[in-house]
mmCIF file of C-alpha atoms in Angstrom:
data_model
loop_
_atom_site.group_PDB
_atom_site.id
_atom_site.type_symbol
_atom_site.label_atom_id
_atom_site.label_comp_id
_atom_site.label_asym_id
_atom_site.label_seq_id
_atom_site.Cartn_x
_atom_site.Cartn_y
_atom_site.Cartn_z
ATOM 1 C CA MET L 17 -6.379 -20.187 13.366
ATOM 2 C CA SER L 18 -3.382 -17.973 13.924
ATOM 3 C CA SER L 19 -4.475 -16.113 10.948
ATOM 4 C CA VAL L 20 -7.898 -15.651 12.435
ATOM 5 C CA LEU L 21 -6.785 -14.403 15.717
ATOM 6 C CA SER L 22 -4.258 -11.693 14.167
ATOM 7 C CA PHE L 23 -7.640 -10.726 11.870
ATOM 8 C CA ALA L 24 -9.649 -10.264 14.475
ATOM 9 C CA VAL L 25 -6.954 -8.814 17.143
ATOM 10 C CA SER L 26 -6.177 -6.025 14.241
ATOM 11 C CA CYS L 27 -9.881 -5.322 13.173
ATOM 12 C CA LEU L 28 -11.327 -4.870 16.510
ATOM 13 C CA ILE L 29 -7.871 -2.357 17.529
ATOM 14 C CA THR L 30 -8.518 -0.323 14.708
ATOM 15 C CA VAL L 31 -12.259 0.202 14.752
ATOM 16 C CA LEU L 32 -12.396 0.709 18.226
ATOM 17 C CA CYS L 33 -9.216 3.329 18.637
ATOM 18 C CA MET L 34 -9.758 5.404 15.475
ATOM 19 C CA PRO L 35 -12.658 7.453 16.572
ATOM 20 C CA ALA L 36 -10.156 8.496 19.359
ATOM 21 C CA LEU L 37 -7.640 9.524 16.747
ATOM 22 C CA ILE L 38 -9.536 11.574 14.850
ATOM 23 C CA ARG L 39 -11.268 13.382 17.748
ATOM 24 C CA TYR L 40 -7.489 13.903 18.566
ATOM 25 C CA PHE L 41 -6.457 15.531 15.297
ATOM 26 C CA ARG L 42 -9.932 17.619 14.604
ATOM 27 C CA ALA L 43 -8.823 19.007 18.254
ATOM 28 C CA LYS L 44 -5.195 19.912 17.057
ATOM 29 C CA HIS L 45 -6.832 20.979 13.723
ATOM 30 C CA GLU L 46 -4.591 19.230 11.926
ATOM 31 C CA GLY L 47 -6.229 18.036 8.778
ATOM 32 C CA GLN L 48 -4.984 17.020 4.939
ATOM 33 C CA MET L 49 -3.989 19.705 2.414
ATOM 34 C CA ILE L 50 -5.061 19.113 -0.853
ATOM 35 C CA ARG L 51 -3.089 19.841 -3.713
ATOM 36 C CA GLU L 52 -3.747 22.639 -6.496
ATOM 37 C CA GLU L 53 -3.708 20.500 -9.501
ATOM 38 C CA GLY L 54 -6.312 17.759 -8.453
ATOM 39 C CA PRO L 55 -9.648 18.061 -8.781
ATOM 40 C CA SER L 56 -11.629 21.364 -7.572
ATOM 41 C CA TRP L 57 -14.318 19.726 -5.641
ATOM 42 C CA HIS L 58 -11.320 17.836 -3.447
ATOM 43 C CA GLU L 59 -10.942 21.119 -2.023
ATOM 44 C CA LYS L 60 -13.924 20.446 0.104
ATOM 45 C CA LYS L 61 -11.962 17.656 1.890
ATOM 46 C CA SER L 62 -9.527 20.137 2.773
ATOM 47 C CA GLY L 63 -8.629 19.651 6.500
ATOM 48 C CA THR L 64 -10.185 15.816 6.825
ATOM 49 C CA PRO L 65 -7.469 14.558 9.124
ATOM 50 C CA THR L 66 -4.550 12.605 7.961
ATOM 51 C CA MET L 67 -2.280 9.992 9.020
ATOM 52 C CA GLY L 68 -5.020 7.355 9.689
ATOM 53 C CA GLY L 69 -2.062 4.960 8.840
ATOM 54 C CA LEU L 70 -0.563 5.502 12.309
ATOM 55 C CA MET L 71 -3.983 3.672 13.612
ATOM 56 C CA PHE L 72 -3.867 0.533 11.595
ATOM 57 C CA ILE L 73 -0.081 0.181 11.482
ATOM 58 C CA ILE L 74 -0.063 -0.292 15.355
ATOM 59 C CA ALA L 75 -2.943 -2.496 15.069
ATOM 60 C CA ILE L 76 -1.408 -4.535 12.609
ATOM 61 C CA ILE L 77 1.687 -4.986 14.959
ATOM 62 C CA ILE L 78 -0.069 -5.430 17.529
ATOM 63 C CA ALA L 79 -2.161 -8.521 15.881
ATOM 64 C CA THR L 80 0.813 -10.250 14.451
ATOM 65 C CA LEU L 81 2.886 -9.962 17.216
ATOM 66 C CA VAL L 82 -0.088 -12.009 19.690
ATOM 67 C CA ALA L 83 -0.979 -14.445 16.965
ATOM 68 C CA GLY L 84 2.626 -15.270 15.928
ATOM 69 C CA LEU L 85 3.751 -15.607 20.168
ATOM 70 C CA ALA L 86 0.451 -17.725 20.380
ATOM 71 C CA PHE L 87 1.074 -20.167 17.935
ATOM 72 C CA GLY L 88 5.097 -19.994 17.697
ATOM 73 C CA GLN L 89 4.837 -18.578 14.724
ATOM 74 C CA LEU L 90 6.924 -15.146 15.128
ATOM 75 C CA THR L 91 10.087 -15.864 12.953
ATOM 76 C CA PRO L 92 12.992 -13.610 11.150
ATOM 77 C CA VAL L 93 10.192 -13.394 8.123
ATOM 78 C CA THR L 94 7.393 -11.731 10.358
ATOM 79 C CA MET L 95 9.734 -9.395 11.952
ATOM 80 C CA ILE L 96 11.344 -8.241 8.740
ATOM 81 C CA LEU L 97 7.367 -7.694 7.181
ATOM 82 C CA LEU L 98 6.907 -5.502 10.413
ATOM 83 C CA PHE L 99 10.117 -3.245 9.454
ATOM 84 C CA ILE L 100 9.306 -2.875 6.117
ATOM 85 C CA LEU L 101 5.930 -1.903 7.533
ATOM 86 C CA ILE L 102 7.194 0.173 10.471
ATOM 87 C CA LEU L 103 10.296 2.264 8.172
ATOM 88 C CA TYR L 104 7.718 2.562 5.114
ATOM 89 C CA GLY L 105 4.967 4.241 7.609
ATOM 90 C CA LEU L 106 7.518 6.426 9.395
ATOM 91 C CA LEU L 107 8.530 7.674 6.232
ATOM 92 C CA GLY L 108 5.124 8.661 5.025
ATOM 93 C CA MET L 109 5.193 9.844 8.660
ATOM 94 C CA TRP L 110 8.128 12.355 8.779
ATOM 95 C CA ASP L 111 6.168 13.160 4.776
ATOM 96 C CA ASP L 112 2.914 13.720 6.181
ATOM 97 C CA SER L 113 3.910 15.853 9.027
ATOM 98 C CA ILE L 114 5.753 18.475 6.989
ATOM 99 C CA LYS L 115 2.753 19.043 5.260
ATOM 100 C CA LEU L 116 0.946 19.540 8.296
ATOM 101 C CA PHE L 117 3.177 21.509 10.029
ATOM 102 C CA ARG L 118 4.272 24.079 6.950
ATOM 103 C CA ARG L 119 0.530 24.084 5.747
ATOM 104 C CA GLN L 120 1.092 22.686 2.237
ATOM 105 C CA ASN L 121 1.052 19.660 0.174
ATOM 106 C CA GLU L 122 4.598 19.110 -0.534
ATOM 107 C CA GLY L 123 6.589 16.740 1.907
ATOM 108 C CA LEU L 124 9.676 14.984 1.720
ATOM 109 C CA LYS L 125 12.113 15.615 -1.148
ATOM 110 C CA ALA L 126 11.895 12.801 -3.563
ATOM 111 C CA TRP L 127 15.805 11.606 -2.583
ATOM 112 C CA GLN L 128 14.979 11.891 0.970
ATOM 113 C CA LYS L 129 12.304 9.563 0.062
ATOM 114 C CA LEU L 130 13.827 7.020 -1.921
ATOM 115 C CA LEU L 131 16.944 6.928 0.497
ATOM 116 C CA GLY L 132 14.930 5.601 3.156
ATOM 117 C CA GLN L 133 13.077 3.298 1.130
ATOM 118 C CA ILE L 134 16.519 2.164 -0.107
ATOM 119 C CA VAL L 135 18.196 1.549 3.195
ATOM 120 C CA GLY L 136 14.892 -1.005 4.079
ATOM 121 C CA GLY L 137 15.374 -2.717 1.024
ATOM 122 C CA ALA L 138 18.667 -3.281 2.061
ATOM 123 C CA VAL L 139 17.653 -4.538 5.669
ATOM 124 C CA PHE L 140 15.317 -6.801 4.229
ATOM 125 C CA PHE L 141 17.953 -8.084 1.651
ATOM 126 C CA ALA L 142 20.105 -8.471 4.435
ATOM 127 C CA VAL L 143 17.601 -10.987 6.382
ATOM 128 C CA TYR L 144 16.553 -12.767 3.007
ATOM 129 C CA LEU L 145 20.042 -13.861 2.711
ATOM 130 C CA HIS L 146 20.858 -14.438 6.431
ATOM 131 C CA GLU L 147 17.591 -16.739 5.977
ATOM 132 C CA GLY L 148 19.306 -18.764 3.176
ATOM 133 C CA LEU L 149 16.334 -17.838 0.950
ATOM 134 C CA PRO L 150 17.116 -18.630 -2.844
ATOM 135 C CA LEU L 151 17.738 -15.490 -5.122
ATOM 136 C CA ILE L 152 15.997 -16.938 -7.897
ATOM 137 C CA LEU L 153 13.104 -15.013 -9.814
ATOM 138 C CA LYS L 154 10.182 -17.377 -11.020
ATOM 139 C CA ILE L 155 8.172 -16.347 -14.328
ATOM 140 C CA PRO L 156 5.490 -18.185 -15.037
ATOM 141 C CA GLY L 157 6.234 -19.617 -18.423
ATOM 142 C CA LEU L 158 9.919 -19.646 -17.892
ATOM 143 C CA ALA L 159 12.869 -21.660 -16.408
ATOM 144 C CA PRO L 160 13.609 -20.453 -12.995
ATOM 145 C CA ILE L 161 16.277 -17.139 -13.229
ATOM 146 C CA ASN L 162 18.827 -16.975 -10.771
ATOM 147 C CA LEU L 163 19.648 -13.421 -10.258
ATOM 148 C CA GLY L 164 22.489 -13.723 -7.760
ATOM 149 C CA PHE L 165 23.302 -10.196 -6.493
ATOM 150 C CA GLY L 166 20.971 -9.013 -8.961
ATOM 151 C CA TYR L 167 17.887 -9.968 -6.651
ATOM 152 C CA PHE L 168 19.099 -7.593 -4.456
ATOM 153 C CA LEU L 169 18.621 -4.868 -7.342
ATOM 154 C CA PHE L 170 15.039 -6.208 -7.838
ATOM 155 C CA ILE L 171 14.235 -6.358 -4.367
ATOM 156 C CA LEU L 172 14.937 -2.455 -4.476
ATOM 157 C CA PHE L 173 13.100 -2.281 -7.406
ATOM 158 C CA TRP L 174 10.279 -3.995 -6.492
ATOM 159 C CA LEU L 175 9.781 -2.324 -2.704
ATOM 160 C CA VAL L 176 10.350 1.079 -3.983
ATOM 161 C CA GLY L 177 8.234 1.193 -7.233
ATOM 162 C CA PHE L 178 5.241 -0.720 -5.332
ATOM 163 C CA SER L 179 5.244 1.421 -2.158
ATOM 164 C CA ASN L 180 5.217 4.386 -4.587
ATOM 165 C CA ALA L 181 2.628 2.609 -6.485
ATOM 166 C CA VAL L 182 0.428 2.159 -3.922
ATOM 167 C CA ASN L 183 0.772 5.980 -2.486
ATOM 168 C CA LEU L 184 -0.172 7.037 -6.065
ATOM 169 C CA THR L 185 -3.602 5.083 -5.912
ATOM 170 C CA ASP L 186 -4.165 6.569 -2.652
ATOM 171 C CA GLY L 187 -6.287 9.516 -4.483
ATOM 172 C CA LEU L 188 -10.302 8.972 -3.218
ATOM 173 C CA ASP L 189 -12.042 7.655 0.318
ATOM 174 C CA GLY L 190 -11.616 4.208 0.858
ATOM 175 C CA LEU L 191 -9.947 3.431 -2.649
ATOM 176 C CA VAL L 192 -6.527 2.048 -1.186
ATOM 177 C CA ALA L 193 -8.261 0.389 1.916
ATOM 178 C CA GLY L 194 -10.504 -1.324 -0.538
ATOM 179 C CA LEU L 195 -7.662 -2.413 -2.782
ATOM 180 C CA GLY L 196 -5.005 -3.213 -0.195
ATOM 181 C CA SER L 197 -7.584 -5.727 1.857
ATOM 182 C CA ILE L 198 -8.307 -7.370 -1.592
ATOM 183 C CA SER L 199 -4.154 -7.872 -2.394
ATOM 184 C CA TYR L 200 -3.241 -9.255 1.007
ATOM 185 C CA VAL L 201 -6.138 -11.186 1.000
ATOM 186 C CA ALA L 202 -5.000 -13.275 -1.885
ATOM 187 C CA TYR L 203 -1.498 -13.182 -0.736
ATOM 188 C CA GLY L 204 -3.114 -14.705 2.725
ATOM 189 C CA ILE L 205 -4.441 -17.534 1.105
ATOM 190 C CA ILE L 206 -1.092 -18.487 -1.177
ATOM 191 C CA ALA L 207 0.621 -18.303 2.526
ATOM 192 C CA LEU L 208 -1.583 -20.508 3.867
ATOM 193 C CA HIS L 209 -1.142 -22.984 0.755
ATOM 194 C CA GLN L 210 2.141 -23.065 0.881
ATOM 195 C CA HIS L 211 2.256 -23.305 4.700
ATOM 196 C CA GLN L 212 4.182 -20.203 5.519
ATOM 197 C CA PHE L 213 2.091 -19.366 8.238
ATOM 198 C CA ASP L 214 4.393 -16.363 9.528
ATOM 199 C CA VAL L 215 3.678 -14.278 5.605
ATOM 200 C CA ALA L 216 -0.284 -15.484 6.301
ATOM 201 C CA VAL L 217 -0.345 -14.125 10.052
ATOM 202 C CA PHE L 218 0.995 -10.916 8.854
ATOM 203 C CA CYS L 219 -1.387 -10.726 5.765
ATOM 204 C CA PHE L 220 -4.741 -11.174 7.833
ATOM 205 C CA ALA L 221 -3.363 -8.567 10.339
ATOM 206 C CA VAL L 222 -3.077 -6.036 7.427
ATOM 207 C CA VAL L 223 -6.631 -7.170 6.441
ATOM 208 C CA GLY L 224 -8.384 -6.979 9.615
ATOM 209 C CA GLY L 225 -6.718 -3.123 10.186
ATOM 210 C CA LEU L 226 -7.859 -2.171 6.597
ATOM 211 C CA LEU L 227 -11.418 -3.184 6.668
ATOM 212 C CA ALA L 228 -12.228 -1.686 10.303
ATOM 213 C CA PHE L 229 -10.517 1.455 8.755
ATOM 214 C CA LEU L 230 -12.662 1.470 5.068
ATOM 215 C CA VAL L 231 -15.603 1.961 8.122
ATOM 216 C CA TYR L 232 -13.831 5.896 8.954
ATOM 217 C CA ASN L 233 -12.201 6.146 5.425
ATOM 218 C CA HIS L 234 -15.247 5.164 2.990
ATOM 219 C CA LYS L 235 -16.825 8.123 1.236
ATOM 220 C CA PRO L 236 -17.152 11.034 2.965
ATOM 221 C CA ALA L 237 -14.117 10.627 4.806
ATOM 222 C CA LYS L 238 -13.541 11.313 8.062
ATOM 223 C CA ILE L 239 -9.991 10.403 7.914
ATOM 224 C CA PHE L 240 -7.231 9.424 5.396
ATOM 225 C CA MET L 241 -4.822 6.946 5.799
ATOM 226 C CA GLY L 242 -1.921 9.667 4.601
ATOM 227 C CA ASP L 243 1.701 8.422 3.215
ATOM 228 C CA MET L 244 2.526 7.336 6.266
ATOM 229 C CA GLY L 245 -0.319 4.268 5.477
ATOM 230 C CA SER L 246 -0.266 4.081 1.904
ATOM 231 C CA LEU L 247 3.639 3.714 1.513
ATOM 232 C CA ALA L 248 3.741 1.168 4.461
ATOM 233 C CA LEU L 249 1.477 -0.923 2.875
ATOM 234 C CA GLY L 250 2.907 -0.979 -0.651
ATOM 235 C CA GLY L 251 5.970 -1.355 0.542
ATOM 236 C CA ALA L 252 4.796 -4.698 2.874
ATOM 237 C CA LEU L 253 2.947 -5.790 -0.132
ATOM 238 C CA ALA L 254 5.824 -6.028 -2.290
ATOM 239 C CA ALA L 255 7.656 -7.712 0.559
ATOM 240 C CA VAL L 256 5.023 -10.371 1.265
ATOM 241 C CA SER L 257 5.244 -11.396 -2.703
ATOM 242 C CA ILE L 258 9.041 -11.937 -2.525
ATOM 243 C CA LEU L 259 8.892 -14.090 0.721
ATOM 244 C CA LEU L 260 6.431 -15.921 -1.241
ATOM 245 C CA HIS L 261 8.553 -16.517 -4.159
ATOM 246 C CA HIS L 262 5.340 -14.715 -6.287
ATOM 247 C CA GLU L 263 7.087 -11.787 -7.227
ATOM 248 C CA VAL L 264 5.821 -11.530 -10.682
ATOM 249 C CA SER L 265 2.462 -12.064 -9.513
ATOM 250 C CA LEU L 266 1.931 -9.092 -8.037
ATOM 251 C CA LEU L 267 1.881 -7.241 -11.626
ATOM 252 C CA TRP L 268 -1.322 -8.818 -11.971
ATOM 253 C CA ILE L 269 -2.740 -9.248 -8.813
ATOM 254 C CA GLY L 270 -1.913 -5.700 -7.852
ATOM 255 C CA LEU L 271 -2.875 -4.726 -11.786
ATOM 256 C CA ILE L 272 -4.640 -1.639 -10.818
ATOM 257 C CA TYR L 273 -1.610 0.204 -8.910
ATOM 258 C CA VAL L 274 0.405 -0.685 -12.248
ATOM 259 C CA ILE L 275 -2.300 0.800 -14.318
ATOM 260 C CA GLU L 276 -2.445 4.016 -11.868
ATOM 261 C CA THR L 277 1.521 4.239 -11.651
ATOM 262 C CA ALA L 278 1.317 3.768 -16.020
ATOM 263 C CA SER L 279 -1.233 6.776 -16.087
ATOM 264 C CA VAL L 280 1.025 9.201 -14.472
ATOM 265 C CA ILE L 281 4.312 7.883 -16.089
ATOM 266 C CA LEU L 282 2.570 8.422 -19.993
ATOM 267 C CA GLN L 283 1.156 11.541 -19.026
ATOM 268 C CA VAL L 284 4.282 12.708 -18.045
ATOM 269 C CA LEU L 285 5.870 11.208 -21.327
ATOM 270 C CA SER L 286 3.266 11.923 -23.374
ATOM 271 C CA PHE L 287 3.190 16.118 -22.432
ATOM 272 C CA LYS L 288 7.003 16.536 -22.708
ATOM 273 C CA LEU L 289 6.961 14.793 -25.680
ATOM 274 C CA THR L 290 4.298 16.189 -27.564
ATOM 275 C CA GLY L 291 2.812 19.063 -25.430
ATOM 276 C CA LYS L 292 -0.836 17.095 -25.202
ATOM 277 C CA ARG L 293 -1.890 14.611 -22.227
ATOM 278 C CA ILE L 294 -3.277 11.264 -22.506
ATOM 279 C CA PHE L 295 -5.641 11.709 -20.203
ATOM 280 C CA LEU L 296 -7.529 14.080 -18.413
ATOM 281 C CA MET L 297 -5.691 14.028 -15.456
ATOM 282 C CA SER L 298 -3.621 11.653 -13.646
ATOM 283 C CA PRO L 299 -3.324 9.070 -11.837
ATOM 284 C CA ILE L 300 -6.123 7.377 -13.816
ATOM 285 C CA HIS L 301 -8.766 7.654 -10.974
ATOM 286 C CA HIS L 302 -8.587 11.185 -11.739
ATOM 287 C CA HIS L 303 -9.288 10.918 -15.323
ATOM 288 C CA PHE L 304 -12.413 9.166 -14.461
ATOM 289 C CA GLU L 305 -13.540 11.799 -11.998
ATOM 290 C CA MET L 306 -13.345 14.109 -14.817
ATOM 291 C CA LYS L 307 -15.028 11.988 -16.707
ATOM 292 C CA GLY L 308 -17.928 12.696 -14.449
ATOM 293 C CA TRP L 309 -18.293 9.221 -12.517
ATOM 294 C CA SER L 310 -18.882 9.542 -9.030
ATOM 295 C CA GLU L 311 -16.244 8.153 -5.837
ATOM 296 C CA TRP L 312 -18.282 5.368 -4.845
ATOM 297 C CA ARG L 313 -18.631 4.505 -8.994
ATOM 298 C CA ILE L 314 -14.424 4.056 -9.260
ATOM 299 C CA ASP L 315 -13.974 2.948 -5.936
ATOM 300 C CA LEU L 316 -16.622 -0.267 -6.872
ATOM 301 C CA THR L 317 -15.287 -0.898 -10.175
ATOM 302 C CA PHE L 318 -11.566 -0.773 -9.020
ATOM 303 C CA TRP L 319 -12.214 -2.623 -6.356
ATOM 304 C CA GLY L 320 -14.040 -5.556 -9.063
ATOM 305 C CA VAL L 321 -11.424 -4.987 -11.340
ATOM 306 C CA GLY L 322 -8.768 -5.875 -8.383
ATOM 307 C CA ALA L 323 -10.760 -9.011 -7.035
ATOM 308 C CA ILE L 324 -10.978 -10.175 -10.556
ATOM 309 C CA THR L 325 -7.387 -9.995 -10.571
ATOM 310 C CA ALA L 326 -6.661 -11.074 -7.199
ATOM 311 C CA LEU L 327 -8.951 -14.218 -8.033
ATOM 312 C CA THR L 328 -7.193 -15.520 -11.155
ATOM 313 C CA GLY L 329 -3.996 -14.919 -9.501
ATOM 314 C CA ILE L 330 -4.913 -16.949 -6.931
ATOM 315 C CA TRP L 331 -5.980 -19.780 -9.579
ATOM 316 C CA THR L 332 -2.896 -19.347 -11.770
ATOM 317 C CA MET L 333 -0.991 -20.418 -8.559
ATOM 318 C CA TRP L 334 -2.456 -23.656 -8.727
#
């Protein structure tokens, strides 16, 4: 019941309040600056309000606190998840604000963003230790690996890696809102199965906020989530997988994020080493755009793949 409440509260707040945020950004003429390297037809999206992540992050926080307090499931684990969501969201907000105020597509420098992400990882690890959680990495088919302090490095890699991976994936209307909903449903179900209701409450609050946001973010998008939304979602998703002790499952449940990131890395390496590009454009969703796929076709295909990996990922937990 607590998960149902968190889902409903988050969904209701987002769907009711998002129009006011859209009107505010339009009145202030604060819209997304489209990067020059992207597909030329994306230029018509320039000026679309961004930082929609602000509303669903607020909704997730309120819904998690309300459901957690109502059912006595507000724990240090809940609070550290909210901390990662807020900190990574603030990093993204700072990044988005620089782009808006300077009327450019470049925001925070890479080292500034990385420093903030590392600070978040360090605080997360401190709470993790305080709760007496195991420093063990579980890999399917292998004996659990005790990493000791090395688990801290793993946490940093996981949080930074997946926050940036989700950020890279957020390049088409509705893509990350749909994929994020699928990923968080998967981990919400796993959390319920493990009786980690505090984590489940958070996961379903995210799902409620994202599905409501998708009402305004599907093509043609009335508002983008911005780096504020994508960095927060990716960082919190990595944190959820760690707290459920199914870290490695994120490579499969979040396969689309992994593929998107790998496409960028391979493209850069190939061009530097051979002078040739593997893809028409990276991340890979742009490659399919250049091949003539519509945004809806890409969204539905990627959502379909995400749903399959999520379902099979849940199945392997049993």
